[in-house]
C-alpha positions as a Python dict, from the first residue, in 0.01 Angstrom:
ca = {
    (1, 'X'): (0, 0, 0),
    (2, 'X'): (126, 347, -82),
    (3, 'X'): (186, 600, 187),
    (4, 'X'): (-122, 806, 268),
    (5, 'X'): (-99, 1181, 285),
    (6, 'X'): (-207, 1343, 609),
    (7, 'X'): (-488, 1589, 513),
    (8, 'X'): (-397, 1827, 794),
    (9, 'X'): (-34, 1841, 684),
    (10, 'X'): (-133, 1892, 321),
    (11, 'X'): (-370, 2172, 414),
    (12, 'X'): (-103, 2335, 631),
    (13, 'X'): (155, 2314, 350),
    (14, 'X'): (-95, 2457, 101),
    (15, 'X'): (-184, 2744, 332),
    (16, 'X'): (183, 2816, 403),
    (17, 'X'): (253, 2834, 28),
    (18, 'X'): (-46, 3061, -35),
    (19, 'X'): (55, 3290, 252),
    (20, 'X'): (401, 3332, 99),
    (21, 'X'): (302, 3403, -261),
    (22, 'X'): (-48, 3550, -252),
    (23, 'X'): (76, 3911, -255),
    (24, 'X'): (292, 3840, -562),
    (25, 'X'): (-3, 3674, -736),
    (26, 'X'): (-234, 3962, -642),
    (27, 'X'): (16, 4215, -774),
    (28, 'X'): (57, 4021, -1099),
    (29, 'X'): (-321, 3998, -1137),
    (30, 'X'): (-359, 4374, -1089),
    (31, 'X'): (-87, 4449, -1345),
    (32, 'X'): (-253, 4223, -1600),
    (33, 'X'): (-600, 4366, -1532),
    (34, 'X'): (-498, 4732, -1546),
    (35, 'X'): (-282, 4668, -1855),
    (36, 'X'): (-589, 4536, -2036),
    (37, 'X'): (-853, 4768, -1893),
    (38, 'X'): (-648, 5086, -1845),
    (39, 'X'): (-519, 5279, -2144),
    (40, 'X'): (-148, 5355, -2106),
    (41, 'X'): (-94, 5165, -1783),
    (42, 'X'): (180, 4927, -1895),
    (43, 'X'): (412, 5185, -2048),
    (44, 'X'): (767, 5285, -1944),
    (45, 'X'): (647, 5634, -1851),
    (46, 'X'): (366, 5510, -1625),
    (47, 'X'): (575, 5235, -1464),
    (48, 'X'): (840, 5493, -1373),
    (49, 'X'): (567, 5721, -1240),
    (50, 'X'): (439, 5441, -1014),
    (51, 'X'): (788, 5373, -882),
    (52, 'X'): (862, 5742, -822),
    (53, 'X'): (531, 5799, -646),
    (54, 'X'): (582, 5500, -417),
    (55, 'X'): (937, 5599, -316),
    (56, 'X'): (839, 5803, -8),
    (57, 'X'): (588, 5543, 110),
    (58, 'X'): (842, 5263, 71),
    (59, 'X'): (1115, 5450, 258),
    (60, 'X'): (891, 5516, 559),
    (61, 'X'): (758, 5161, 547),
    (62, 'X'): (1114, 5025, 577),
    (63, 'X'): (1136, 5166, 928),
    (64, 'X'): (787, 5046, 1009),
    (65, 'X'): (895, 4697, 899),
    (66, 'X'): (1154, 4676, 1175),
    (67, 'X'): (908, 4807, 1432),
    (68, 'X'): (631, 4561, 1343),
    (69, 'X'): (870, 4265, 1325),
    (70, 'X'): (986, 4356, 1677),
    (71, 'X'): (626, 4333, 1796),
    (72, 'X'): (550, 4706, 1810),
    (73, 'X'): (393, 4974, 1596),
    (74, 'X'): (494, 5333, 1518),
    (75, 'X'): (196, 5565, 1476),
    (76, 'X'): (416, 5874, 1467),
    (77, 'X'): (612, 5812, 1145),
    (78, 'X'): (392, 6028, 920),
    (79, 'X'): (410, 6335, 1143),
    (80, 'X'): (778, 6282, 1227),
    (81, 'X'): (834, 6290, 852),
    (82, 'X'): (639, 6617, 826),
    (83, 'X'): (822, 6772, 1120),
    (84, 'X'): (1158, 6674, 971),
    (85, 'X'): (1051, 6812, 632),
    (86, 'X'): (963, 7151, 783),
    (87, 'X'): (1284, 7171, 986),
    (88, 'X'): (1507, 7067, 694),
    (89, 'X'): (1328, 7309, 459),
    (90, 'X'): (1386, 7594, 705),
    (91, 'X'): (1754, 7500, 737),
    (92, 'X'): (1805, 7483, 360),
    (93, 'X'): (1659, 7831, 315),
    (94, 'X'): (1927, 7974, 546),
    (95, 'X'): (2208, 7915, 298),
    (96, 'X'): (2326, 8170, 43),
    (97, 'X'): (2221, 8100, -313),
    (98, 'X'): (2584, 8050, -418),
    (99, 'X'): (2629, 7757, -176),
    (100, 'X'): (2678, 7422, -357),
    (101, 'X'): (2359, 7220, -375),
    (102, 'X'): (2509, 6913, -207),
    (103, 'X'): (2598, 7116, 103),
    (104, 'X'): (2246, 7257, 125),
    (105, 'X'): (2083, 6915, 88),
    (106, 'X'): (2325, 6751, 334),
    (107, 'X'): (2259, 7018, 595),
    (108, 'X'): (1885, 6975, 548),
    (109, 'X'): (1917, 6602, 597),
    (110, 'X'): (2135, 6649, 905),
    (111, 'X'): (1898, 6878, 1095),
    (112, 'X'): (1600, 6669, 990),
    (113, 'X'): (1770, 6357, 1123),
    (114, 'X'): (1848, 6523, 1456),
    (115, 'X'): (1482, 6618, 1504),
    (116, 'X'): (1366, 6271, 1405),
    (117, 'X'): (1623, 6098, 1627),
    (118, 'X'): (1494, 6288, 1929),
    (119, 'X'): (1140, 6171, 1849),
    (120, 'X'): (1258, 5812, 1796),
    (121, 'X'): (1462, 5821, 2117),
    (122, 'X'): (1162, 5938, 2319),
    (123, 'X'): (945, 5665, 2164),
    (124, 'X'): (1206, 5399, 2237),
    (125, 'X'): (1271, 5506, 2595),
    (126, 'X'): (899, 5524, 2677),
    (127, 'X'): (843, 5176, 2536),
    (128, 'X'): (1162, 4997, 2642),
    (129, 'X'): (1241, 5164, 2974),
    (130, 'X'): (906, 5285, 3106),
    (131, 'X'): (694, 5000, 2963),
    (132, 'X'): (448, 5231, 2790),
    (133, 'X'): (257, 5035, 2523),
    (134, 'X'): (388, 5118, 2171),
    (135, 'X'): (42, 5228, 2057),
    (136, 'X'): (17, 5489, 2335),
    (137, 'X'): (378, 5608, 2323),
    (138, 'X'): (385, 5664, 1947),
    (139, 'X'): (34, 5810, 1949),
    (140, 'X'): (163, 6071, 2195),
    (141, 'X'): (460, 6144, 1968),
    (142, 'X'): (211, 6164, 1679),
    (143, 'X'): (55, 6469, 1848),
    (144, 'X'): (386, 6623, 1958),
    (145, 'X'): (548, 6602, 1613),
    (146, 'X'): (228, 6726, 1451),
    (147, 'X'): (214, 7030, 1677),
    (148, 'X'): (584, 7114, 1635),
    (149, 'X'): (557, 7087, 1258),
    (150, 'X'): (259, 7321, 1240),
    (151, 'X'): (408, 7566, 1490),
    (152, 'X'): (735, 7596, 1297),
    (153, 'X'): (562, 7630, 960),
    (154, 'X'): (276, 7851, 1073),
    (155, 'X'): (32, 7595, 939),
    (156, 'X'): (148, 7651, 579),
    (157, 'X'): (401, 7469, 357),
    (158, 'X'): (751, 7616, 376),
    (159, 'X'): (870, 7698, 20),
    (160, 'X'): (1237, 7618, -47),
    (161, 'X'): (1424, 7879, -250),
    (162, 'X'): (1715, 7665, -364),
    (163, 'X'): (1812, 7661, -730),
    (164, 'X'): (1828, 7314, -882),
    (165, 'X'): (1647, 7139, -597),
    (166, 'X'): (1340, 7054, -804),
    (167, 'X'): (1554, 6910, -1082),
    (168, 'X'): (1734, 6689, -831),
    (169, 'X'): (1408, 6557, -690),
    (170, 'X'): (1242, 6499, -1026),
    (171, 'X'): (1546, 6418, -1238),
    (172, 'X'): (1657, 6096, -1404),
    (173, 'X'): (1979, 5902, -1435),
    (174, 'X'): (1957, 5888, -1816),
    (175, 'X'): (1783, 6099, -2080),
    (176, 'X'): (1709, 6022, -2442),
    (177, 'X'): (1601, 6247, -2730),
    (178, 'X'): (1553, 6114, -3085),
    (179, 'X'): (1760, 6399, -3233),
    (180, 'X'): (2019, 6449, -2959),
    (181, 'X'): (2071, 6092, -2840),
    (182, 'X'): (2151, 5983, -2483),
    (183, 'X'): (2282, 6191, -2195),
    (184, 'X'): (2375, 6116, -1834),
    (185, 'X'): (2232, 6294, -1526),
    (186, 'X'): (2105, 6594, -1726),
    (187, 'X'): (1914, 6654, -2053),
    (188, 'X'): (2128, 6693, -2368),
    (189, 'X'): (2264, 7048, -2400),
    (190, 'X'): (2111, 7279, -2656),
    (191, 'X'): (1752, 7160, -2625),
    (192, 'X'): (1488, 7415, -2719),
    (193, 'X'): (1164, 7438, -2524),
    (194, 'X'): (980, 7255, -2803),
    (195, 'X'): (1231, 6969, -2793),
    (196, 'X'): (1141, 6885, -2434),
    (197, 'X'): (821, 6718, -2556),
    (198, 'X'): (1024, 6436, -2709),
    (199, 'X'): (1267, 6404, -2419),
    (200, 'X'): (1238, 6081, -2220),
    (201, 'X'): (1396, 6016, -1881),
    (202, 'X'): (1493, 5677, -1743),
    (203, 'X'): (1557, 5569, -1381),
    (204, 'X'): (1427, 5851, -1156),
    (205, 'X'): (1673, 5966, -890),
    (206, 'X'): (1421, 5907, -611),
    (207, 'X'): (1376, 5545, -722),
    (208, 'X'): (1753, 5490, -710),
    (209, 'X'): (1761, 5630, -355),
    (210, 'X'): (1467, 5406, -260),
    (211, 'X'): (1637, 5094, -400),
    (212, 'X'): (1964, 5178, -225),
    (213, 'X'): (1788, 5216, 111),
    (214, 'X'): (1589, 4900, 41),
    (215, 'X'): (1910, 4705, -18),
    (216, 'X'): (2069, 4835, 302),
    (217, 'X'): (1756, 4764, 508),
    (218, 'X'): (1735, 4412, 362),
    (219, 'X'): (2099, 4331, 437),
    (220, 'X'): (2076, 4464, 793),
    (221, 'X'): (1756, 4273, 865),
    (222, 'X'): (1858, 3943, 708),
    (223, 'X'): (2235, 3932, 749),
    (224, 'X'): (2327, 4105, 1075),
    (225, 'X'): (2299, 4041, 1447),
    (226, 'X'): (2077, 4349, 1478),
    (227, 'X'): (1828, 4195, 1235),
    (228, 'X'): (1837, 3862, 1415),
    (229, 'X'): (1771, 4036, 1746),
    (230, 'X'): (1477, 4224, 1589),
    (231, 'X'): (1311, 3895, 1495),
    (232, 'X'): (1391, 3743, 1836),
    (233, 'X'): (1236, 4035, 2026),
    (234, 'X'): (919, 4014, 1819),
    (235, 'X'): (900, 3636, 1842),
    (236, 'X'): (938, 3610, 2218),
    (237, 'X'): (1061, 3905, 2421),
    (238, 'X'): (1116, 3707, 2741),
    (239, 'X'): (1312, 3437, 2562),
    (240, 'X'): (1523, 3704, 2393),
    (241, 'X'): (1610, 3854, 2733),
    (242, 'X'): (1705, 3512, 2872),
    (243, 'X'): (1925, 3459, 2565),
    (244, 'X'): (2126, 3767, 2658),
    (245, 'X'): (1990, 4001, 2393),
    (246, 'X'): (1989, 4366, 2514),
    (247, 'X'): (1619, 4402, 2447),
    (248, 'X'): (1581, 4755, 2582),
    (249, 'X'): (1875, 4895, 2382),
    (250, 'X'): (1764, 4718, 2066),
    (251, 'X'): (1408, 4845, 2106),
    (252, 'X'): (1529, 5205, 2140),
    (253, 'X'): (1750, 5156, 1833),
    (254, 'X'): (1457, 5014, 1632),
    (255, 'X'): (1236, 5317, 1699),
    (256, 'X'): (1524, 5553, 1621),
    (257, 'X'): (1577, 5363, 1296),
    (258, 'X'): (1210, 5411, 1211),
    (259, 'X'): (1247, 5784, 1275),
    (260, 'X'): (1560, 5788, 1056),
    (261, 'X'): (1370, 5654, 757),
    (262, 'X'): (1092, 5907, 826),
    (263, 'X'): (1345, 6193, 817),
    (264, 'X'): (1494, 6070, 490),
    (265, 'X'): (1144, 6048, 345),
    (266, 'X'): (1085, 6408, 458),
    (267, 'X'): (1396, 6521, 271),
    (268, 'X'): (1286, 6331, -42),
    (269, 'X'): (952, 6512, -18),
    (270, 'X'): (1136, 6845, 6),
    (271, 'X'): (1349, 6792, -302),
    (272, 'X'): (1057, 6655, -507),
    (273, 'X'): (806, 6928, -427),
    (274, 'X'): (1046, 7213, -324),
    (275, 'X'): (861, 7275, -1),
    (276, 'X'): (836, 7132, 348),
    (277, 'X'): (487, 7061, 478),
    (278, 'X'): (399, 6951, 831),
    (279, 'X'): (125, 6726, 694),
    (280, 'X'): (346, 6577, 421),
    (281, 'X'): (324, 6231, 574),
    (282, 'X'): (-27, 6249, 715),
    (283, 'X'): (-165, 5996, 465),
    (284, 'X'): (140, 5772, 498),
    (285, 'X'): (75, 5623, 843),
    (286, 'X'): (-192, 5369, 756),
    (287, 'X'): (-30, 5299, 419),
    (288, 'X'): (301, 5208, 587),
    (289, 'X'): (127, 4963, 817),
    (290, 'X'): (-72, 4830, 521),
    (291, 'X'): (240, 4781, 309),
    (292, 'X'): (416, 4589, 586),
    (293, 'X'): (115, 4369, 667),
    (294, 'X'): (28, 4302, 304),
    (295, 'X'): (392, 4208, 252),
    (296, 'X'): (361, 3921, 500),
    (297, 'X'): (464, 4069, 834),
    (298, 'X'): (274, 3953, 1140),
    (299, 'X'): (116, 4213, 1366),
    (300, 'X'): (209, 3979, 1652),
    (301, 'X'): (578, 4027, 1566),
    (302, 'X'): (857, 3790, 1471),
    (303, 'X'): (779, 3766, 1098),
    (304, 'X'): (825, 3988, 795),
    (305, 'X'): (1073, 4089, 527),
    (306, 'X'): (1188, 4404, 353),
    (307, 'X'): (1107, 4250, 12),
    (308, 'X'): (755, 4178, 135),
    (309, 'X'): (718, 4544, 234),
    (310, 'X'): (826, 4645, -116),
    (311, 'X'): (556, 4422, -265),
    (312, 'X'): (298, 4570, -28),
    (313, 'X'): (396, 4924, -127),
    (314, 'X'): (380, 4823, -495),
    (315, 'X'): (28, 4684, -450),
    (316, 'X'): (-93, 5008, -289),
    (317, 'X'): (73, 5224, -556),
    (318, 'X'): (-46, 5012, -849),
    (319, 'X'): (-400, 5020, -710),
    (320, 'X'): (-394, 5400, -683),
    (321, 'X'): (-242, 5447, -1028),
    (322, 'X'): (-466, 5193, -1200),
    (323, 'X'): (-784, 5343, -1057),
    (324, 'X'): (-680, 5690, -1174),
    (325, 'X'): (-605, 5563, -1525),
    (326, 'X'): (-944, 5392, -1536),
    (327, 'X'): (-1105, 5719, -1420),
    (328, 'X'): (-1248, 5555, -1111),
    (329, 'X'): (-1323, 5775, -812),
    (330, 'X'): (-992, 5777, -616),
    (331, 'X'): (-1181, 5727, -290),
    (332, 'X'): (-1231, 5365, -397),
    (333, 'X'): (-859, 5321, -334),
    (334, 'X'): (-920, 5338, 43),
    (335, 'X'): (-1182, 5064, 19),
    (336, 'X'): (-960, 4847, -201),
    (337, 'X'): (-658, 4882, 29),
    (338, 'X'): (-875, 4810, 332),
    (339, 'X'): (-1002, 4487, 173),
    (340, 'X'): (-647, 4379, 89),
    (341, 'X'): (-536, 4445, 449),
    (342, 'X'): (-820, 4231, 585),
    (343, 'X'): (-728, 3950, 344),
    (344, 'X'): (-364, 3970, 456),
    (345, 'X'): (-456, 3954, 826),
    (346, 'X'): (-697, 3662, 771),
    (347, 'X'): (-427, 3468, 588),
    (348, 'X'): (-179, 3544, 867),
    (349, 'X'): (-425, 3433, 1137),
    (350, 'X'): (-507, 3113, 948),
    (351, 'X'): (-137, 3035, 918),
    (352, 'X'): (-88, 3095, 1292),
    (353, 'X'): (-385, 2871, 1373),
    (354, 'X'): (-258, 2578, 1171),
    (355, 'X'): (96, 2628, 1301),
    (356, 'X'): (-34, 2574, 1656),
    (357, 'X'): (-226, 2256, 1569),
}
């Protein structure tokens, strides 16, 4: 007689496989659907637009990935981003117009990081040292960062008067014109205003920055002791402490890392839109959590990947772009993302249930 397959084991293996690949399949299905139903969706121009528009969301979500894997949540990332954007915009405006652009941008990043690090440090200390629940601690920082951002900006976006900043934020690595050929970092010289219509850019700068940060975050999470400790803390905090892991220090570092990515996202916002707005990241909070959860991270901690977060951010961005191209009311995006989040959580809970059987 042949060996009989255990139905429970088969069902568990099937569910485990589905939980790992469903987001990829869903993304592929959306791309196919919008490519057929939406005019101009699957074109180089639109694909680059999707990637550029998702850059800020992905960068913030990288920090949220570490937090959720560690068993916490950071509700303050959107407003920390806005606060950092306002502070860095104010700092960049203080330089003389003859100052090299790289010095201006670096100084803006530096002061934005300092502000964000203070917020991340407060979050981490409250959670790790004073045992304040992450939801409450980061919700409090949500209000503090929001208030500081609006106070410093007067409730209005802070315009940045720096020559070349907009080009840096919206530029491409390569340019091509049928009559002038290829050029690197800047459009071919000698282009008339009418020639710009036929100019095509490839590889947006912001996408390159996003991919570089994604690579670093992936390596740190999957190849370093810090990443291993992050998973251990989220999987079982007490066991991690007994194993000698400095849980409190690592938790503070994780929330400061989340704030770091928020500050970088604030700077990217500044150079793309040439202004710093306190509410720049207001809509990002729920989307960062959605991207991480859709990408396979468990809200109970101990599971998740940076690549999964990228897929989650892609799903959200493709949904938004596809609905716009199909001329669907953009408010349907919120409903669609909400449904996808519920599906992701149900799959995660089902996997946890069968893992315990």
